[in-house]
Short mmCIF file of C-alpha atoms and ligand atoms in Angstrom, two decimals:
data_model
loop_
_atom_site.label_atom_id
_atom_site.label_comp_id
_atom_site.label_asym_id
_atom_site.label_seq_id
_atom_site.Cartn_x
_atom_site.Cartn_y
_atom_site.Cartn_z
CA UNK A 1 86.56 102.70 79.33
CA UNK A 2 84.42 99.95 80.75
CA UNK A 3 84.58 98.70 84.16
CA UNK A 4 82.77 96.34 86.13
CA UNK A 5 82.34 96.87 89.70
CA UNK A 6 81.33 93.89 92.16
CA UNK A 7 81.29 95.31 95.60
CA UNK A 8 80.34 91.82 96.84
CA UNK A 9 79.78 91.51 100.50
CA UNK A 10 80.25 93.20 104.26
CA UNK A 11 83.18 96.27 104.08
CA UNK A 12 83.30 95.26 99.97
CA UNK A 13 80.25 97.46 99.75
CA UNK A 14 81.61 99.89 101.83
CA UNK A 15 85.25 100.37 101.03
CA UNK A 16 84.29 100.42 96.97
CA UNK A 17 82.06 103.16 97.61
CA UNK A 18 84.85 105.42 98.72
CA UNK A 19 86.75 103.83 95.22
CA UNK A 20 84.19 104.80 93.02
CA UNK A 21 83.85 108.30 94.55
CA UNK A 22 87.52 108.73 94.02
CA UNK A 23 87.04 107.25 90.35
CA UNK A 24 84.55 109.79 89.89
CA UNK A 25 86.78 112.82 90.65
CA UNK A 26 89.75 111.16 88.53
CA UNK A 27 87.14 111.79 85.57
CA UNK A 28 86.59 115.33 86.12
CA UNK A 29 90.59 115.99 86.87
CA UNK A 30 91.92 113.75 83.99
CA UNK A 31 89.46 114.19 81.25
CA UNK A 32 88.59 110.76 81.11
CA UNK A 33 85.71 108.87 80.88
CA UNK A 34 84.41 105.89 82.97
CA UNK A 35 81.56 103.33 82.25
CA UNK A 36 80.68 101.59 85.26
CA UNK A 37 78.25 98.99 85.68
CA UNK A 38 77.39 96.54 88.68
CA UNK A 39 76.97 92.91 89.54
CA UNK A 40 74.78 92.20 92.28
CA UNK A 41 77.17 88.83 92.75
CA UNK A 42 77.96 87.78 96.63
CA UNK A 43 76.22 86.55 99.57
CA UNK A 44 73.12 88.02 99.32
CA UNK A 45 72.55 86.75 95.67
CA UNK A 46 73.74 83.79 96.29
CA UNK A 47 71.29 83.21 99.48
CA UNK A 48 68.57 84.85 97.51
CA UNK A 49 69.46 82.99 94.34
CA UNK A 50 71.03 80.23 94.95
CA UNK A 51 73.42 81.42 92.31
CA UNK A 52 77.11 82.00 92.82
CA UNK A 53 78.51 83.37 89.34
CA UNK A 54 76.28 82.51 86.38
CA UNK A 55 79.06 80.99 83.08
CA UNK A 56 77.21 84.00 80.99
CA UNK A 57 78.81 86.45 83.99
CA UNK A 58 82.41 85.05 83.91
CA UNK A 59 82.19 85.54 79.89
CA UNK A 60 80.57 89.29 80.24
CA UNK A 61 82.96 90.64 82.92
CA UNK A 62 85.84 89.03 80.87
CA UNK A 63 85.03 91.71 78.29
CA UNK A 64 85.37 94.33 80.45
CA UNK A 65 88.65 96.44 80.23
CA UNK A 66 88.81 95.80 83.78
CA UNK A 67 86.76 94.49 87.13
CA UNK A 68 86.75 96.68 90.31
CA UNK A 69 86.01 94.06 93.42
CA UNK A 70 85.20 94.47 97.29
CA UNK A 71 85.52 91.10 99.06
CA UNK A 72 83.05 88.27 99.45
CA UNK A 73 82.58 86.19 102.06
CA UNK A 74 79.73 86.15 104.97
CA UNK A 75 79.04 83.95 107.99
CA UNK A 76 76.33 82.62 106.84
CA UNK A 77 77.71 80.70 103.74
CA UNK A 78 79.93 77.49 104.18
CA UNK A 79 83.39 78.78 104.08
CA UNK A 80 84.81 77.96 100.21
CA UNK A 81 81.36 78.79 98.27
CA UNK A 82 81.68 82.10 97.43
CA UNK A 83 85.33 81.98 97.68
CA UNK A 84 85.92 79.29 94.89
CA UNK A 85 82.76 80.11 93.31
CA UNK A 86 83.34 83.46 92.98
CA UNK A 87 86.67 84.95 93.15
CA UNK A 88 88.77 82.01 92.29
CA UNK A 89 86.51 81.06 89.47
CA UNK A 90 87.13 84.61 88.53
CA UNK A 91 91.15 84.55 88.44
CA UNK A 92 91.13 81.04 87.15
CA UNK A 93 88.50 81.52 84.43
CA UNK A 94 90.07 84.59 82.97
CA UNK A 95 93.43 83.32 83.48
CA UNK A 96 94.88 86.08 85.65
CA UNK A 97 97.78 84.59 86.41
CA UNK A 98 99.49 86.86 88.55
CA UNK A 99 98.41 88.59 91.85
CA UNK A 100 100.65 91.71 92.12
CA UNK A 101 100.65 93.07 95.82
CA UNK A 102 102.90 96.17 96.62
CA UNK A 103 103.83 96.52 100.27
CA UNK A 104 105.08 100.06 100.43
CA UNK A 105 105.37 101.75 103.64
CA UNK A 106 103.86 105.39 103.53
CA UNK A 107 104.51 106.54 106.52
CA UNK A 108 107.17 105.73 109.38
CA UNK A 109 104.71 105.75 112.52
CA UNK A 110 102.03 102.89 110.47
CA UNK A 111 105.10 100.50 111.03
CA UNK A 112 105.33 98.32 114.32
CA UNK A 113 108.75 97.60 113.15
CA UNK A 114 111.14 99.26 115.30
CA UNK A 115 113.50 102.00 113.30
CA UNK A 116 111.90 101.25 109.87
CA UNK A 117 111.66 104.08 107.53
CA UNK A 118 111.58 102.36 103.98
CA UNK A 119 109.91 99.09 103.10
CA UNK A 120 108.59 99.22 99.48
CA UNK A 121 108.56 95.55 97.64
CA UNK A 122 106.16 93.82 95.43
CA UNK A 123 105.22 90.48 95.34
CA UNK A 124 104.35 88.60 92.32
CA UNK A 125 102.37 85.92 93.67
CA UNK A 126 101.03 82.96 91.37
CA UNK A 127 97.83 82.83 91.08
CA UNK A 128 95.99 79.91 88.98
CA UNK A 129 97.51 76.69 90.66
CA UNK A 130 99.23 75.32 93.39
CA UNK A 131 97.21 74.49 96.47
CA UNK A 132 94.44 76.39 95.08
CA UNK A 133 94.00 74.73 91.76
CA UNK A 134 90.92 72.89 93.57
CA UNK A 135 92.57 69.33 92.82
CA UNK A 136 91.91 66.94 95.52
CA UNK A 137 88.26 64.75 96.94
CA UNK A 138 87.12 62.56 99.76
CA UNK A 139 87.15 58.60 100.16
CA UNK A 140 85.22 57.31 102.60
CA UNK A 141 83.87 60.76 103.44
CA UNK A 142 82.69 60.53 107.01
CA UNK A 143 83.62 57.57 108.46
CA UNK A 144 86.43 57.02 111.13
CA UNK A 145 88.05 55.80 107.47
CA UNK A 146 87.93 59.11 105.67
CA UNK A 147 91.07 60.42 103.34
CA UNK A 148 91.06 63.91 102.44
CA UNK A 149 93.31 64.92 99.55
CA UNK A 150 94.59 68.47 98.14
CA UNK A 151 96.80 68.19 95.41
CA UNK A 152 99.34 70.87 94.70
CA UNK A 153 99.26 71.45 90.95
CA UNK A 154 102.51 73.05 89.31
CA UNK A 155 102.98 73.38 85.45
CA UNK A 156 106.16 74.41 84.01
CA UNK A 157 103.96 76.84 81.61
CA UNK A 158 101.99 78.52 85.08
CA UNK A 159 105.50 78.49 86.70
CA UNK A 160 107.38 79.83 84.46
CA UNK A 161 105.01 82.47 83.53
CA UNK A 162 104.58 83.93 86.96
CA UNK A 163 108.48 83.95 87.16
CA UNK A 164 109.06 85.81 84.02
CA UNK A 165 106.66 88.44 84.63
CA UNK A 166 108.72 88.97 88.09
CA UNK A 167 111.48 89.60 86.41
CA UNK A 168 109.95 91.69 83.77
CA UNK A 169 108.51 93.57 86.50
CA UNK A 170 111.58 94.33 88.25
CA UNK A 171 112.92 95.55 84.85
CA UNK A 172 110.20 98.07 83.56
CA UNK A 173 109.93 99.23 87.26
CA UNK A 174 113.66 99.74 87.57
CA UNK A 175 114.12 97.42 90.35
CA UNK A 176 117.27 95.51 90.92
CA UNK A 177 116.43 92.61 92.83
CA UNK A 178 113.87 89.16 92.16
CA UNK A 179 113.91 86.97 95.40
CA UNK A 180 112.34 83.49 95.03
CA UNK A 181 110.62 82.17 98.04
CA UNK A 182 109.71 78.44 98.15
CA UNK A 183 109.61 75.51 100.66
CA UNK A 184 111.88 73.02 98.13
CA UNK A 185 113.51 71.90 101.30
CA UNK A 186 110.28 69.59 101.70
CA UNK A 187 108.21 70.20 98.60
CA UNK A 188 110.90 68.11 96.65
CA UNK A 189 108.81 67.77 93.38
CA UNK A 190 106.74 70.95 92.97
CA UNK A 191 109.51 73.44 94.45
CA UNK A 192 112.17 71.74 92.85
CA UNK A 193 110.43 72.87 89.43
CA UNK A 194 110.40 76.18 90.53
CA UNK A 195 114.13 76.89 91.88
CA UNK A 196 115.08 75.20 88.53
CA UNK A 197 112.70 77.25 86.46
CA UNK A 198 114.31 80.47 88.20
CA UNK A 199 117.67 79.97 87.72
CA UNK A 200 116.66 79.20 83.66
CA UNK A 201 114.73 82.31 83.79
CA UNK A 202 117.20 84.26 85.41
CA UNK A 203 120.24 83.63 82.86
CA UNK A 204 117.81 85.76 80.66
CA UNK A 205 118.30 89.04 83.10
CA UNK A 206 121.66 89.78 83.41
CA UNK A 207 121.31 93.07 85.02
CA UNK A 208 118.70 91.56 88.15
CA UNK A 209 120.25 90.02 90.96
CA UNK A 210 118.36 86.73 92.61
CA UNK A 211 117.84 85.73 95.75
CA UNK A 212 116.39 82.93 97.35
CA UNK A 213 114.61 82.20 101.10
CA UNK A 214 112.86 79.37 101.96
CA UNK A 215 108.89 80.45 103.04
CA UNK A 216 109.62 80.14 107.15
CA UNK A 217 113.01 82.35 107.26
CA UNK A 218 111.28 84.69 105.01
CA UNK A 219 108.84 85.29 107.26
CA UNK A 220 111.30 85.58 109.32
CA UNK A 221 113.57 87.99 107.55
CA UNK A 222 109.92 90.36 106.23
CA UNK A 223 109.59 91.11 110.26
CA UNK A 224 114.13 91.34 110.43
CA UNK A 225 114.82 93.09 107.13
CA UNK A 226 111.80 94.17 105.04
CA UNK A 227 113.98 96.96 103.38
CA UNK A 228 116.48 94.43 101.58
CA UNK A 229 113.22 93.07 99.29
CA UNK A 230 112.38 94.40 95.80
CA UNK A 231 110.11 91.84 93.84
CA UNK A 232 109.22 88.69 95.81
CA UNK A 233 107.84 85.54 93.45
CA UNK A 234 106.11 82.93 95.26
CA UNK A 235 103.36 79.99 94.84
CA UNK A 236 100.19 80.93 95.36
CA UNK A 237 99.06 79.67 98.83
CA UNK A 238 102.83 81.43 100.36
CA UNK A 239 101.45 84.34 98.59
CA UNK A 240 98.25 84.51 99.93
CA UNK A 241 99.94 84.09 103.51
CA UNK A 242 102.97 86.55 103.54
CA UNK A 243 100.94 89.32 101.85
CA UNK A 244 99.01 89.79 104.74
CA UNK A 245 102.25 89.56 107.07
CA UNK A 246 103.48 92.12 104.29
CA UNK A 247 100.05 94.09 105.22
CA UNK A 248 100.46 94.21 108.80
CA UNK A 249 104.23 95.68 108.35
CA UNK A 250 103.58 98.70 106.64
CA UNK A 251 100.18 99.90 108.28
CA UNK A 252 97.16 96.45 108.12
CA UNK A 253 94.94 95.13 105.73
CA UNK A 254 93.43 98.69 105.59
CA UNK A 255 96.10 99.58 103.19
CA UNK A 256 96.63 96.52 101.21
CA UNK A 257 96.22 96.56 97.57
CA UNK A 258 95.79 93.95 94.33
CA UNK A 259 95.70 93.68 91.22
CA UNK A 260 94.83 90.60 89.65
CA UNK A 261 96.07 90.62 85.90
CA UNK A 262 97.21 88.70 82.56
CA UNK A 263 99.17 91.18 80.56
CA UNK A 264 97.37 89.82 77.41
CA UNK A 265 93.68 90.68 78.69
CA UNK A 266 91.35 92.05 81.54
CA UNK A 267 92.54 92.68 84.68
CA UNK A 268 90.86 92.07 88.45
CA UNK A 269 91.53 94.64 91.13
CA UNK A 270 90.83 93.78 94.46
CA UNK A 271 92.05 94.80 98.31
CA UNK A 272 93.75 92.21 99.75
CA UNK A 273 91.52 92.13 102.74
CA UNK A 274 88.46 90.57 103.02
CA UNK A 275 84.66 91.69 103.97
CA UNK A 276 85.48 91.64 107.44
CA UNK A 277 82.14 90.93 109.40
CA UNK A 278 83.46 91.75 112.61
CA UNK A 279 83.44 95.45 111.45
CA UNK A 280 81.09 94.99 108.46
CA UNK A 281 78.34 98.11 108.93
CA UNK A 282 79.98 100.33 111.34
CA UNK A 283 81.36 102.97 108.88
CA UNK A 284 84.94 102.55 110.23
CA UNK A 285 86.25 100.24 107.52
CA UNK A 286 89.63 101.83 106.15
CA UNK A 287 88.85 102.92 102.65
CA UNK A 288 92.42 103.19 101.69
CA UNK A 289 93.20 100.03 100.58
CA UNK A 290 90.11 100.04 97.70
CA UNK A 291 91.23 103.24 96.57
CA UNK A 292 95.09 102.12 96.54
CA UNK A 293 93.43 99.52 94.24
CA UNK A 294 91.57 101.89 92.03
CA UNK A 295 95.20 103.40 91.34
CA UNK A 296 96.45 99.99 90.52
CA UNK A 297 93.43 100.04 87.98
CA UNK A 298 93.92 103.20 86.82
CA UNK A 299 98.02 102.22 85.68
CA UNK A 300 96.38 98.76 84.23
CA UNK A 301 94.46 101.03 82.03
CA UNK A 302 96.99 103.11 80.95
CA UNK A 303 96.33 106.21 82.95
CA UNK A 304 99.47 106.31 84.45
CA UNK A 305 99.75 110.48 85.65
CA UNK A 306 95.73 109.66 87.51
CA UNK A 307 97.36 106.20 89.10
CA UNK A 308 100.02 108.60 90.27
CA UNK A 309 98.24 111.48 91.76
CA UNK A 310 95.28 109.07 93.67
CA UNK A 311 98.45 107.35 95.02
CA UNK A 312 99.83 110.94 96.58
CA UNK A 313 96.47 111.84 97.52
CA UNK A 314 96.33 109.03 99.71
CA UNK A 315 100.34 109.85 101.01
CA UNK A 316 98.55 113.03 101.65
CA UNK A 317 95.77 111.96 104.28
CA UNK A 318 97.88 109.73 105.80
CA UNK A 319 100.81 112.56 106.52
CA UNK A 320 97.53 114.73 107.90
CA UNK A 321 96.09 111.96 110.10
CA UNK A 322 93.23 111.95 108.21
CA UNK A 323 92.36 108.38 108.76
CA UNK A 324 90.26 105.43 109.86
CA UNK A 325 90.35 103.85 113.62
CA UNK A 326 92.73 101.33 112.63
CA UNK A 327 95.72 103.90 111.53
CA UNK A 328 95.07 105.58 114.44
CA UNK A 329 92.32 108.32 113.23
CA UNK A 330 88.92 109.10 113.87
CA UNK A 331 87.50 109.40 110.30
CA UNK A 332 84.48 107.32 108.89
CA UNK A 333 85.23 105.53 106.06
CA UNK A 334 83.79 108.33 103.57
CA UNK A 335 84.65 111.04 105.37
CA UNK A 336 87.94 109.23 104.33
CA UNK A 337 86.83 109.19 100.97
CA UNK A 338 85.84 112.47 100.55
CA UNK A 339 89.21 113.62 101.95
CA UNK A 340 91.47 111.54 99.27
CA UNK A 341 88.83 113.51 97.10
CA UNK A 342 90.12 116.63 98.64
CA UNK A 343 93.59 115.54 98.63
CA UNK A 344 93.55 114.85 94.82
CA UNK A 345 92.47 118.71 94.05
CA UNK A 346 96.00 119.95 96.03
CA UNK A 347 98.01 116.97 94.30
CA UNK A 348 97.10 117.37 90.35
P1 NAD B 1 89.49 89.96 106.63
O1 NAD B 1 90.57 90.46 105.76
O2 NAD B 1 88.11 90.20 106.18
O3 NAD B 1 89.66 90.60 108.10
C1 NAD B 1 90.79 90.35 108.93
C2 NAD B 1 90.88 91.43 110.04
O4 NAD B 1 91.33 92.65 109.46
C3 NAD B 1 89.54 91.73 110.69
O5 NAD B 1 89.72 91.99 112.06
C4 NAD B 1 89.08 93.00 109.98
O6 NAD B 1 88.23 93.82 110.75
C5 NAD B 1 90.38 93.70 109.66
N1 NAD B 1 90.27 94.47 108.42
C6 NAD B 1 90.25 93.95 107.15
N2 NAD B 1 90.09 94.93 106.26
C7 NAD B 1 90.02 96.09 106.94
C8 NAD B 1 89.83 97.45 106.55
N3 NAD B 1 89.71 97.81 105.28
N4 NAD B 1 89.78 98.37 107.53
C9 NAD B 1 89.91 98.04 108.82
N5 NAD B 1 90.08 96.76 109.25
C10 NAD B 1 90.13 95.80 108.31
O7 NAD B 1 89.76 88.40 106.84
P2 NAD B 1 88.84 87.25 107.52
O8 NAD B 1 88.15 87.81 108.71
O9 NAD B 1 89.73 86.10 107.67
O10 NAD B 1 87.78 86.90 106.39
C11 NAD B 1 86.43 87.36 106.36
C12 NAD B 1 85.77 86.81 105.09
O11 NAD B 1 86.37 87.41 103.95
C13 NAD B 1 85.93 85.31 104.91
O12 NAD B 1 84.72 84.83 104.38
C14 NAD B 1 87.05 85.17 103.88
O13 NAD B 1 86.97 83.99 103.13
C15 NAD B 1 86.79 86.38 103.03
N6 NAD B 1 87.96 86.92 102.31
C16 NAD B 1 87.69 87.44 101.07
C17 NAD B 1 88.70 88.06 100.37
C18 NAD B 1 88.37 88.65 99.05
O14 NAD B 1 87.23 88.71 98.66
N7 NAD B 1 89.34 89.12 98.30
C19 NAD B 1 89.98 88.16 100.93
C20 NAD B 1 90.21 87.63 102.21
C21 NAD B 1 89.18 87.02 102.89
C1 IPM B 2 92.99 86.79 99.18
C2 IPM B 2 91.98 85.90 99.85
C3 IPM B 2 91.60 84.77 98.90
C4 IPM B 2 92.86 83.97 98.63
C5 IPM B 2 90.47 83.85 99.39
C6 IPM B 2 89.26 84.61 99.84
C7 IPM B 2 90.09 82.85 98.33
O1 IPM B 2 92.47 85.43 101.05
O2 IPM B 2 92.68 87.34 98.10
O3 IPM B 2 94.09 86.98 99.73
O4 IPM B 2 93.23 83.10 99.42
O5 IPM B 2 93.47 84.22 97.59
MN1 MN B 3 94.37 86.33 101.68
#
């Protein structure tokens, strides 16, 4: 199997180190066979370069069975360059249309929810339009004058495709429960296409029960009632924002994994978090989250028992303590690495 691997910038680098090492023992435990190659792409190249992602990259990684990715994103780059030239050019060009984000809680004590013991939902978040379909310009760009415009772009196709694969998510994973979340209290036009889209769509599932909360009570109820949430679909800026509220309620960014996919082709897998300059060289960035990822890769590609296992191995460190600063250890990030290694020897 190929994969391509952009580690991209600050704790990217870092925390798909610890992946790849983790990768590398799933080979020798599973019998399988990885071919990794990669792409220099990020800040660096781009200052160097002045190159974000060449067209002839977006077609090569395309053809790769799937692409493991750090974070991008440095100080010294306008904010939006590597962002949109990068990793959305990535999702849009290859038409990954949904951003699948589990927020599981492993462990009791990594929740500062008081008396939580179970939080495990999924969010299905759209992830090719809406406020980031990069529809918008300037007039009069600045003057006292100026007009800034972002459109929010919703298709009936994009929604309707992001809303399906909720539900058909919630059926091959056994859960009972889709939950819209939308702001169609104000967004009149583009969330009114999506409550009526779910309803159609959910005539289809007999056996899922809907329900619906409007974006501010559900962040709301996520901080309230986590444990009542199975699959959450949403538009893709809400997404964006209530996956890393989702984060911070089972444990932080640290832990946070994606998978970027289109269940017709290649599939991105990325930590939610970002590259993180505050703590970018310092060997304390939580590797969990990367390697959380890898196992999202691993049941993309069909290895469902090794997606399993790296997932326990990591249950395993974090029942030990064997973690980062920000969970409360005193590990580096590879001696965190090495011990999911460790941990994946006991679990197979
Ligand atoms: P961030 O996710 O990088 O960091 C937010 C906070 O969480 C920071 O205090 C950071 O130290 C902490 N944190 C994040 N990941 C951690 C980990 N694995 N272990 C321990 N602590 C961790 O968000 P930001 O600071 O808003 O963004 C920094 C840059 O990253 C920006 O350029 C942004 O655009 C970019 N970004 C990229 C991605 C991506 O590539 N997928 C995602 C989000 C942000
Ligand atoms: C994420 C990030 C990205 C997003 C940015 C870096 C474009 O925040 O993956 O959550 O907003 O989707
Ligand atoms: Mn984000």
């Amino acid at each position: 199997m190929r994969i391509a691997v952009v580690p991209g910038d600050g704790i990217g680098k870092e925390v798909v180190a610890e992946g790849l090492k983790v990768l590398g023992k799933v080979e020798e435990l599973f019998n399988v066979s990885f071919d990794f190659e990669e792409f220099p792409f990020g800040a660096e190249h781009y200052l160097k370069t002045g190159e974000t992602l060449p067209d002839w990259a977006v077609e090569e990684l395309g053809r790769f069975d799937a692409i493991y990715f750090g974070a991008i994103g440095d100080p010294r780059v306008k904010p939006g360059v590597l962002e949109h030239g990068i990793l959305l050019r990535l999702r849009f060009s290859l038409d990954l249309y949904v951003n699948l984000r589990p927020v599981k809680l492993y462990h009791p004590r990594l929740t500062p929810l008081k008396g939580k013991e179970r939080i495990d939902m999924v969010f299905v978040r759209e992830n090719t339009e809406g406020l980031y379909a990069g529809s918008g310009g300037f007039l009069r760009k600045g003057t006292p004058n100026e007009v800034a415009v972002q459109e929010m772009i919703n298709t009936r196709h994009g929604v309707e495709r992001a809303i399906r694969f909720a539900f058909e998510y919630a059926v091959k994973t056994g859960r009972k429960k889709v939950t819209l979340v939308d702001k169609a209290n104000v967004l009149t036009y583009a969330h009114d296409l999506w409550e009526r889209v779910f309803a159609e769509v959910s005539r289809e599932y007999a056996d899922i029960e809907t329900d619906h909360y409007y974006v501010d009570a559900m962040a709301m109820k996520m901080v309230r009632s986590p444990e009542v949430f199975e699959v959450v679909v949403t538009p893709n800026m809400f997404g964006d924002i209530l996956t890393d509220l989702g984060a911070e309620i089972v444990g932080g960014l640290g832990l946070a994994a994606s998978a970027n996919v289109n269940p017709e082709g290649t599939g991105m897998f990325e930590p939610v978090h970002g590259s993180a300059p505050d703590i970018a060289g310092k060997g304390i960035a939580n590797p969990l989250a990367a390697i959380l990822t890898a196992s999202l890769m691993l049941e993309h590609l069909g290895l469902g028992d090794a997606a399993n296992a790296v997932e326990k191995a990591v249950e395993k460190v974090i029942a030990e303590n064997r973690v980062t600063p920000d969970l409360g250890g005193n590990l580096s990030t590879s001696q965190v690495g090495d011990a999911v290694v460790e941990a994946l020897e006991v679990v197979v």
